[in-house]
CSV table of C-alpha atoms in Angstrom, one decimal:
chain,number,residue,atom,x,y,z
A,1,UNK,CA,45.8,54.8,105.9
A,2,UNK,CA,42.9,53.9,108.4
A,3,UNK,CA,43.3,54.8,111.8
A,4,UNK,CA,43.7,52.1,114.2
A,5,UNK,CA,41.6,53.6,116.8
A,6,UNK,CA,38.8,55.0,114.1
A,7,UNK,CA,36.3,52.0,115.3
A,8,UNK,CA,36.1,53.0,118.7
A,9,UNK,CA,32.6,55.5,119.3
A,10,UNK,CA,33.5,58.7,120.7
A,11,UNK,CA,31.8,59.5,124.3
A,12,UNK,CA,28.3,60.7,123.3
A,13,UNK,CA,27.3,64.3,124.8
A,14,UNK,CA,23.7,63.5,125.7
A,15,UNK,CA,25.0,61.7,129.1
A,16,UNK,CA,26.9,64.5,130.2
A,17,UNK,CA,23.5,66.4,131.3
A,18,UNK,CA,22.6,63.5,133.3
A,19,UNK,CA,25.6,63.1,135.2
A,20,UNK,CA,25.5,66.7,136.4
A,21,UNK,CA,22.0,67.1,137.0
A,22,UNK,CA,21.7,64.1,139.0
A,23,UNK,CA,24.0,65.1,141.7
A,24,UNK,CA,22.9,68.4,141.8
A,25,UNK,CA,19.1,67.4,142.4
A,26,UNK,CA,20.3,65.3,145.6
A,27,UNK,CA,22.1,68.5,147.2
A,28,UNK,CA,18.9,70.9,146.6
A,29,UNK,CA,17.0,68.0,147.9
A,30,UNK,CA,19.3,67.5,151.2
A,31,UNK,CA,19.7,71.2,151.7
A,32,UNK,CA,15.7,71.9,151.2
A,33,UNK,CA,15.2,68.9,154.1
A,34,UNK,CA,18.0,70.4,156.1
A,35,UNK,CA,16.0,74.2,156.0
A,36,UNK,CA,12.7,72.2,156.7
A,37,UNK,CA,14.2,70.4,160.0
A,38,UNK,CA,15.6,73.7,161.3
A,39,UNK,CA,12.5,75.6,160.7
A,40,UNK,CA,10.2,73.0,162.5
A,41,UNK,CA,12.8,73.0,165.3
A,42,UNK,CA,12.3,76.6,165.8
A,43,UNK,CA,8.7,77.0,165.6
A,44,UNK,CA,8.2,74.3,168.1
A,45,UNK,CA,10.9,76.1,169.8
A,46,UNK,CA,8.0,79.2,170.0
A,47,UNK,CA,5.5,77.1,171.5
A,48,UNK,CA,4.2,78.2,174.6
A,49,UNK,CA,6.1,76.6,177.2
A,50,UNK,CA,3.3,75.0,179.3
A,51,UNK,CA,1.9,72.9,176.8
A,52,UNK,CA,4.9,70.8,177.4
A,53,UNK,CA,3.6,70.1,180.9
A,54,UNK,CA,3.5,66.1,181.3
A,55,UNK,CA,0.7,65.6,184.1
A,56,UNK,CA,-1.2,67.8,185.9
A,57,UNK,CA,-3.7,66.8,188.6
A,58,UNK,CA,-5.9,68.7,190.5
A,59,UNK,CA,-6.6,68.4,194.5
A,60,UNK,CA,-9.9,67.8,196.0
A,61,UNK,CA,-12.1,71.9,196.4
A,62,UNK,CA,-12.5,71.3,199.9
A,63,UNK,CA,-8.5,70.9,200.6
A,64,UNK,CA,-6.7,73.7,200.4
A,65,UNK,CA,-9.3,76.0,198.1
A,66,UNK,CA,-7.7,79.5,198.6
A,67,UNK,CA,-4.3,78.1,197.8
A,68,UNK,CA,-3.6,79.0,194.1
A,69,UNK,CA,-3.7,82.5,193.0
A,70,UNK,CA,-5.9,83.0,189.9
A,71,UNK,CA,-3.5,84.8,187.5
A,72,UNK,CA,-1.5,81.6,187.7
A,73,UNK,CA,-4.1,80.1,185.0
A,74,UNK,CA,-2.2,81.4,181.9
A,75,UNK,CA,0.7,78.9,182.5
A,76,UNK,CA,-1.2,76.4,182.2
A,77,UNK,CA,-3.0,76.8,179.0
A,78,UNK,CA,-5.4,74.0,177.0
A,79,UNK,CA,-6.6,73.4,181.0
A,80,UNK,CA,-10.1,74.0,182.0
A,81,UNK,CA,-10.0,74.9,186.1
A,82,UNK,CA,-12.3,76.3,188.5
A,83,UNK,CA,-11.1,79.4,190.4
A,84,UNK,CA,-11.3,77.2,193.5
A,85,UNK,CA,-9.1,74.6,192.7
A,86,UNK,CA,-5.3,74.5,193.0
A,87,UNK,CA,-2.9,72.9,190.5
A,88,UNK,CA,-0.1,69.7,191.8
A,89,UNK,CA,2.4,69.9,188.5
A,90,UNK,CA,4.7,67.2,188.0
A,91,UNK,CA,8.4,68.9,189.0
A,92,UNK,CA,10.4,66.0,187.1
A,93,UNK,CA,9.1,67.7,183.3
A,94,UNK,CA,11.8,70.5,182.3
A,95,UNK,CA,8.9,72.6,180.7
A,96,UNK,CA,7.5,72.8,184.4
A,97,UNK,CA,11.2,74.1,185.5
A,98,UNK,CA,10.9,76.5,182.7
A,99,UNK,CA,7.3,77.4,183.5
A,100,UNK,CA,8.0,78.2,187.3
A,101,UNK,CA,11.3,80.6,186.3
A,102,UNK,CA,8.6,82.5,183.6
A,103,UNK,CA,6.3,82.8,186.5
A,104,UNK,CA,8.5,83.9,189.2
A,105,UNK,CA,9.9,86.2,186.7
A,106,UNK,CA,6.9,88.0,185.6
A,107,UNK,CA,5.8,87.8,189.4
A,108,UNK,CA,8.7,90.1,190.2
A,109,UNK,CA,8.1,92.6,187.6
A,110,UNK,CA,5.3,93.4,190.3
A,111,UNK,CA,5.7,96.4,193.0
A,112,UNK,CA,5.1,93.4,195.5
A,113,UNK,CA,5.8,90.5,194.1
A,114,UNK,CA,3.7,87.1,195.3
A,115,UNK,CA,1.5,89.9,197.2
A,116,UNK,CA,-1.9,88.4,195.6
A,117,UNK,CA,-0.9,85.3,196.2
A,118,UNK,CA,0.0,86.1,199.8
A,119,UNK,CA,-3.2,87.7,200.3
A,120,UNK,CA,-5.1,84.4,199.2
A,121,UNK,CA,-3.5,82.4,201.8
A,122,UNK,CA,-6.0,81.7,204.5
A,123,UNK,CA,-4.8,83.3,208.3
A,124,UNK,CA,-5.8,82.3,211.6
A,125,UNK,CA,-7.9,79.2,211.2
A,126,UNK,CA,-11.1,78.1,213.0
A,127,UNK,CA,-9.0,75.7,215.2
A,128,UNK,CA,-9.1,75.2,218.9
A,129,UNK,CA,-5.9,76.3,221.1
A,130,UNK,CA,-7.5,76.0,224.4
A,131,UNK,CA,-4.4,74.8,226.2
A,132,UNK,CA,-2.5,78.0,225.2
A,133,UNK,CA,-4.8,80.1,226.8
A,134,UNK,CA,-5.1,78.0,230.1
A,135,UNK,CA,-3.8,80.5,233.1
A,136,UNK,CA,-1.1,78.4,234.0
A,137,UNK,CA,0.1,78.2,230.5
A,138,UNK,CA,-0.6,81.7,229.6
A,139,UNK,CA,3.3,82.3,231.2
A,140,UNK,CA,5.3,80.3,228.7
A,141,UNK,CA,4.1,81.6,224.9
A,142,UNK,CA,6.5,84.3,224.2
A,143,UNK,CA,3.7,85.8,221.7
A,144,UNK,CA,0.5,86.8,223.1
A,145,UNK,CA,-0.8,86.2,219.1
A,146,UNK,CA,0.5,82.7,218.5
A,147,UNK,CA,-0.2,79.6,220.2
A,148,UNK,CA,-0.3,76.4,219.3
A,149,UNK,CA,-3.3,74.3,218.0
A,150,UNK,CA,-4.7,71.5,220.1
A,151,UNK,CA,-4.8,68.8,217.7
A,152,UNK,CA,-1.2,69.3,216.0
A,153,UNK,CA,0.5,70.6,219.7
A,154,UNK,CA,3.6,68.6,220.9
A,155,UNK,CA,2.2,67.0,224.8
A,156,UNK,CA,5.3,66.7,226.7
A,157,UNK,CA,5.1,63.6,229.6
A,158,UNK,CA,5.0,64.4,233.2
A,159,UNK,CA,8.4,63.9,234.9
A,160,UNK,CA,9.8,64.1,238.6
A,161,UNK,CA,10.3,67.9,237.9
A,162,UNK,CA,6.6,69.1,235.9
A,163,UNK,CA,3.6,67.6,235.5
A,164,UNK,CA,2.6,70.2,232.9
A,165,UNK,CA,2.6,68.5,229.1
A,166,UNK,CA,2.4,72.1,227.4
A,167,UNK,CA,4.9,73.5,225.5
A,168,UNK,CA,4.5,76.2,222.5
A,169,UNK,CA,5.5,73.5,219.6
A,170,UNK,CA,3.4,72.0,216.7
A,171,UNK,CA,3.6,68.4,215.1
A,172,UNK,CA,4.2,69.3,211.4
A,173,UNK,CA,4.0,66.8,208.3
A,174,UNK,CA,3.5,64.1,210.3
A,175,UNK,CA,6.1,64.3,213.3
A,176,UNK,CA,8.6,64.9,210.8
A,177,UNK,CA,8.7,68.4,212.2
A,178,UNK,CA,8.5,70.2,215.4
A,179,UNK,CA,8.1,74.0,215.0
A,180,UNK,CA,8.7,75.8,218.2
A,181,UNK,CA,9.6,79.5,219.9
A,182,UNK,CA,12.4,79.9,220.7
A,183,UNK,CA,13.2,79.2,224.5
A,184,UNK,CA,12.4,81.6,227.0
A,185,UNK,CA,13.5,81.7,231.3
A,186,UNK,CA,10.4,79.9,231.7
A,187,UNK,CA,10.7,77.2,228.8
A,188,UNK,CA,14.1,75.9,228.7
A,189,UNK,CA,13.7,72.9,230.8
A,190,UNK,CA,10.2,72.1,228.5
A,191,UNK,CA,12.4,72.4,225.8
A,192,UNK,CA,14.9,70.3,227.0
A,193,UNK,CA,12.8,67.8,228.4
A,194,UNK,CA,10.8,68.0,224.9
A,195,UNK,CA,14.1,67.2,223.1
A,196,UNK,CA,14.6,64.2,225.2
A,197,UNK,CA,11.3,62.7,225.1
A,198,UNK,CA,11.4,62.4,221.8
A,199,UNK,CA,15.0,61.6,221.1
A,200,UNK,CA,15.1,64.5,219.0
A,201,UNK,CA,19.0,64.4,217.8
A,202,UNK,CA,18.9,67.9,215.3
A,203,UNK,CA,17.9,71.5,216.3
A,204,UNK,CA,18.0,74.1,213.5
A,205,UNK,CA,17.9,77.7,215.2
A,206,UNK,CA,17.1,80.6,212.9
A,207,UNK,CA,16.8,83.6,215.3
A,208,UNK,CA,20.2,85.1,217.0
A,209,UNK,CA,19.4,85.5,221.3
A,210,UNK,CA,19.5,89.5,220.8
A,211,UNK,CA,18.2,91.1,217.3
A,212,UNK,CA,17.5,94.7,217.1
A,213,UNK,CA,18.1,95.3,220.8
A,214,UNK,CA,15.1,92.8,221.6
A,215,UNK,CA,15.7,89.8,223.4
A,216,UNK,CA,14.8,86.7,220.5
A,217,UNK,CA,15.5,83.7,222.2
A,218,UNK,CA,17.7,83.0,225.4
A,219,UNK,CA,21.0,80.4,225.1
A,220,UNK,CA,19.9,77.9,226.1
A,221,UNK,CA,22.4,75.8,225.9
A,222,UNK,CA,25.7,75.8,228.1
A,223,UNK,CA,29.4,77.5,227.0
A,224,UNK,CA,31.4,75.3,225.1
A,225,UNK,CA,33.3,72.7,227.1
A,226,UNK,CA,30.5,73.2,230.3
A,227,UNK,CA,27.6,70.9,231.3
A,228,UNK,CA,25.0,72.5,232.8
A,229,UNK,CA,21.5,70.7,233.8
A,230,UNK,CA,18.0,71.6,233.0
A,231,UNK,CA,15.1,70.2,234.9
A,232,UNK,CA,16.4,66.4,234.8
A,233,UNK,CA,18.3,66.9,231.5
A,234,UNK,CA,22.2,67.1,231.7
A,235,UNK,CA,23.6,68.9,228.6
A,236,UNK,CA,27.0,69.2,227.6
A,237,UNK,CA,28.5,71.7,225.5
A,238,UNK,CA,31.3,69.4,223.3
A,239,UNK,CA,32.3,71.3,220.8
A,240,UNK,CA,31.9,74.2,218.7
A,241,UNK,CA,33.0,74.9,214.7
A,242,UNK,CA,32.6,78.4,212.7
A,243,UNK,CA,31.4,77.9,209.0
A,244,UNK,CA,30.2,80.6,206.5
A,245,UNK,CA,26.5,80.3,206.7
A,246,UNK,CA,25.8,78.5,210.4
A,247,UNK,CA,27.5,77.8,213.8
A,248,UNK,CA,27.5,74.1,214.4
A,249,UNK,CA,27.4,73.4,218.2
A,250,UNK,CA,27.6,69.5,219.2
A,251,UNK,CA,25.5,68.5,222.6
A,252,UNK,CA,25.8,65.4,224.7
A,253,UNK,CA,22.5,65.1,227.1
A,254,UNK,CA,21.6,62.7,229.3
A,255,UNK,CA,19.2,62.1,232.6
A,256,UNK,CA,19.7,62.2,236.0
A,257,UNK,CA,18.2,59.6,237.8
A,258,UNK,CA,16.9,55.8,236.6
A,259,UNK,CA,18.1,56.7,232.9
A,260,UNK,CA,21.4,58.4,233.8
A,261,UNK,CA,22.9,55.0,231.4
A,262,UNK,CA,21.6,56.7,228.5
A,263,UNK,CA,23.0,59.5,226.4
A,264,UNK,CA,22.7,60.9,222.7
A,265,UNK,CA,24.5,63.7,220.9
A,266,UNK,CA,22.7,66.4,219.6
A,267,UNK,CA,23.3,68.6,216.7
A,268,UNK,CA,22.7,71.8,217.1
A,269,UNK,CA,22.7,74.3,213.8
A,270,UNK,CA,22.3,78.1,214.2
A,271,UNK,CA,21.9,80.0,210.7
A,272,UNK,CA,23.1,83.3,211.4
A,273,UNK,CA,22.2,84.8,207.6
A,274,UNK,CA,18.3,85.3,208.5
A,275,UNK,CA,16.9,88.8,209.8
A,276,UNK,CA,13.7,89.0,211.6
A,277,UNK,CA,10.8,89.3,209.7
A,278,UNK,CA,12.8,89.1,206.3
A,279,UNK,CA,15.1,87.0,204.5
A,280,UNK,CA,18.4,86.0,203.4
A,281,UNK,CA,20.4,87.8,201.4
A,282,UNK,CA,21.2,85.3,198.8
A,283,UNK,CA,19.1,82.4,198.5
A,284,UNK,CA,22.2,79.9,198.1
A,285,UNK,CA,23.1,80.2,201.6
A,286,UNK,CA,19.8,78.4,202.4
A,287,UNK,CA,21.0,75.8,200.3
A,288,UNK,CA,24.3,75.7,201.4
A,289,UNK,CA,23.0,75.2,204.9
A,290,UNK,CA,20.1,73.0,203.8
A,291,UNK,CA,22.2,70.5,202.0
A,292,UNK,CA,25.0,70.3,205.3
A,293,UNK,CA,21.8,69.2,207.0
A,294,UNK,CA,20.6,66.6,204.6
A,295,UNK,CA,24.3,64.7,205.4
A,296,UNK,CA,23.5,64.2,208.6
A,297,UNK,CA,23.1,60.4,210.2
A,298,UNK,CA,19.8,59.3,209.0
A,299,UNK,CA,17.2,59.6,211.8
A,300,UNK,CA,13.8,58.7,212.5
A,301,UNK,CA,13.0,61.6,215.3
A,302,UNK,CA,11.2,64.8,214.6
A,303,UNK,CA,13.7,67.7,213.5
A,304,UNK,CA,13.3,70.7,216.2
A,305,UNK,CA,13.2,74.0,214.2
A,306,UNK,CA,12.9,77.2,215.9
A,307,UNK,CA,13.3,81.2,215.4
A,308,UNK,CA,11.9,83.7,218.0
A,309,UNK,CA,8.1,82.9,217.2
A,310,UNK,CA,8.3,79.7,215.7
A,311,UNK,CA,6.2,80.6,212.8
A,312,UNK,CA,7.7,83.5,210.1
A,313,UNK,CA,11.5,82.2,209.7
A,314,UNK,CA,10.8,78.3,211.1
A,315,UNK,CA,7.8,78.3,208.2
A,316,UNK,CA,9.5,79.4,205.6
A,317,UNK,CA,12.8,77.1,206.0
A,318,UNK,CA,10.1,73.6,206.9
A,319,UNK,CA,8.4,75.1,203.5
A,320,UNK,CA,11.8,75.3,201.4
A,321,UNK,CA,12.4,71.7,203.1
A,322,UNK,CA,9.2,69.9,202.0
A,323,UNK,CA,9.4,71.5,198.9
A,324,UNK,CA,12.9,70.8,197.9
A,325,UNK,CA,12.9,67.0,199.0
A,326,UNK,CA,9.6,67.2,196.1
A,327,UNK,CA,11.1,68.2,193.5
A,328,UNK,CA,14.6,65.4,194.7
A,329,UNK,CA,12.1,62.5,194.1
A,330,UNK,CA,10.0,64.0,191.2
A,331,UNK,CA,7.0,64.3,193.6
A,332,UNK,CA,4.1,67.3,192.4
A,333,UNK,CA,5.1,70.9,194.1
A,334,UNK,CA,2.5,73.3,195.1
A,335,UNK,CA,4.2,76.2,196.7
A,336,UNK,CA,0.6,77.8,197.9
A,337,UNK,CA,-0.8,74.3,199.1
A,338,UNK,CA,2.3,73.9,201.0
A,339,UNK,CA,2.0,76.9,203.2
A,340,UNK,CA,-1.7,76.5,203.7
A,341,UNK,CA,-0.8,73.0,205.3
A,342,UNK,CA,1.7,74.3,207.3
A,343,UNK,CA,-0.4,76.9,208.6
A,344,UNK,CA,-3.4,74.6,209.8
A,345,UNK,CA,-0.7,72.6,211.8
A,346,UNK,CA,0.8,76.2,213.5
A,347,UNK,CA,-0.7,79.5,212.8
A,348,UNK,CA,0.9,81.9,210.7
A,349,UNK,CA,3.7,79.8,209.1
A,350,UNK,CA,5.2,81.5,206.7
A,351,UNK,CA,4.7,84.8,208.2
A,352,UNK,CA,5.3,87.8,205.7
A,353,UNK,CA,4.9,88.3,201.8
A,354,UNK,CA,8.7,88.5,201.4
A,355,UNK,CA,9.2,85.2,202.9
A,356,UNK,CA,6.5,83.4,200.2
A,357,UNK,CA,8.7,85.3,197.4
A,358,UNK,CA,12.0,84.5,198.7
A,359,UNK,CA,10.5,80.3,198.7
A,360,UNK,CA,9.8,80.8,194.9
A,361,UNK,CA,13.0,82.4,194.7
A,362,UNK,CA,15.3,79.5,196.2
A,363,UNK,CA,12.9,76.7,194.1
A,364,UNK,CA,14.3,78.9,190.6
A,365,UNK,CA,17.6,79.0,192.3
A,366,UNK,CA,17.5,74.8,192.9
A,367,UNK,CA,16.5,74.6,189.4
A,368,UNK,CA,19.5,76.9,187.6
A,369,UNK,CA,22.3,75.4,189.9
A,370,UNK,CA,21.1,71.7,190.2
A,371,UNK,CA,19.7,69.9,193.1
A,372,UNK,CA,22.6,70.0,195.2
A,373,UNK,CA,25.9,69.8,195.5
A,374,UNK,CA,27.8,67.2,197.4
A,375,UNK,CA,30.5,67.9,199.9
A,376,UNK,CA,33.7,65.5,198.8
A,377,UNK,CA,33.6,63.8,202.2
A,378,UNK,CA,29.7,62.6,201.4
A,379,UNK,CA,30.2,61.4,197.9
A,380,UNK,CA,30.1,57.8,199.5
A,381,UNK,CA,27.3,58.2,201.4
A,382,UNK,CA,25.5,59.9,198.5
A,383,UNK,CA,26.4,56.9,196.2
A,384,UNK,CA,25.2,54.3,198.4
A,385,UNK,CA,21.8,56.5,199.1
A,386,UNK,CA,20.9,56.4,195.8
A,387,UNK,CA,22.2,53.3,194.5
């Protein structure tokens, strides 16, 4: 008897091969591409990190030659540069963030880190200070060795109490700064009448009034909840609050006489975390205290910084300023350039070797923790600033 299902072809054996072999090919294939896209990740990975630098642009020879150190070359490799020129890097690329922690890092494996680079900086500058050294002036510069340039100097106005315009204060990137001493006996009425000339409505202070036993600065300013009146200038003392970093002191001044109608408040800020001639101990409580003052009411006026000299604390902090609001809007960053600016506006800014490393050191700090941080009562204001 014939099977019913005898007419049906059996499944042939030579397809099986196919049906394996098929599939299998696709996975070597995908694994294989998989292997070849990690590798290349890696080895680009391996690069060295400054050919990743987007744009880099060089400053004219004659401005600012002895600004950039020359061991500084190697991060910047595939560029051709003189020895004389300095280098603006743009601080929006990551691979400059990267390149800037490498440096400072190999920097520091040094005995004195940034010490060439300090060296480099140019010092006292061929600039006239000829009012400084005027007899009558000679009285009110706490420092024999540093005196104010003519051209960059801060001329205060004759008034019904001096007609003397000196005071020992420097104009610095363009007004936007005013670099003083510290007040002493025989400048706290300039100072005060400074302050109201030019509707200054921030001090920053970064000396205490006694360090070491030495007399810094004297208080010039009256106890809380006093007024007391310098020269012309009324100041009142209206309020006082503690913090970690800073004392925050609030002013109220005004002027006797035909303006006695008007009257502004004043901020004043005292950092109490800076020794003389060195530097914080931590480089976020700069920050801290930097990003408090960025909150304040926006302003037009010239921000009054001061230590005991006016040039080694008050130069480093303008310096971390400059530098910091750079890298917010994406701007190029030259530490070097920076202070050799500063210093042709007031001598000696940026006085020591530690206070150039301890600049590099709050940039890399900026960098690992973020620009800033907001204080919950500014998130509005920081919203509508950059919206």
């Amino acid at each position: 008897m014939t099977n019913a299902f005898s007419h049906f072809p059996e499944p042939s054996t030579q397809n099986i091969p196919v049906l394996v072999i098929v599939p299998l090919l696709l996975v070597i294939l995908l694994i294989i591409g998989l292997v070849t896209v990690i590798w290349f990740w890696k080895f680009r990975g391996k690069r060295p990190i400054a050919k990743h630098v987007e744009k880099i642009r060089k400053i004219p020879e004659n401005k600012c030659a002895e600004a950039v150190p020359e061991d500084t070359a190697h991060l910047y490799e595939e560029t051709q540069l003189n020895e004389n020129e300095s280098i603006y890097v743009n601080m929006a690329s990551t691979s400059f963030k990267l390149n800037l922690q490498k440096y400072v890092s190999e920097k520091k494996q040094e005995v004195e880190p940034f010490n060439d680079e300090f060296l480099r900086l140019p010092k006292t500058l061929p600039l006239p200070y000829t009012e400084a050294t005027k007899p009558e002036n000679a009285k009110k510069n706490r420092y024999k060795t540093i005196l104010p340039y003519d051209h960059s100097r801060v001329r205060l106005q004759p008034d019904e109490i001096s007609s003397s315009d000196y005071i020992n204060a420097n104009f610095i990137s363009n007004q936007r700064y005013i670099a003083c001493q510290g007040p002493t006996q025989n400048t706290v009425k300039d100072f005060w009448r400074m302050v109201w000339q030019l509707k200054c409505n921030t001090i920053v202070m970064l000396t205490d009034i006694m360090e070491n036993g030495k007399i810094k600065c004297v208080q010039y300013w009256p106890d809380e909840e006093h007024t007391e009146l310098f020269g012309s200038i009324e100041v009142t003392h209206s309020n006082t609050s503690y913090h970690s970093t800073h004392i925050h002191r609030t002013f109220i001044i005004s002027k006797t006489g035909v303006h006695q109608n008007e009257r502004w408040t004043i901020d004043h800020f005292y950092f109490n975390k800076w020794p003389d001639h060195g530097i914080p101990r931590h480089t976020e409580y700069i920050l801290e205290f930097r990003n408090i003052l960025r909150f304040r009411e926006a302003t037009t006026s010239s921000l009054v910084v001061h230590c005991s000299a006016g040039v080694g604390r008050t130069g480093t902090y303008i310096c971390i300023d400059i530098l910091l609001n750079e890298m917010l809007t994406g701007e190029s960053v030259d530490v070097l350039a920076c202070v050799t600016k500063l210093r042709e506006e007031r001598m000696h800014m940026v006085q020591k070797r530690i206070q150039l490393e301890f600049i590099y050191d709050v940039l890399v700090e900026n960098i690992l923790t973020g620009d800033y941080d907001i204080d919950v009562n500014n998130i509005p204001k920081e919203f509508s600033r950059i919206t």
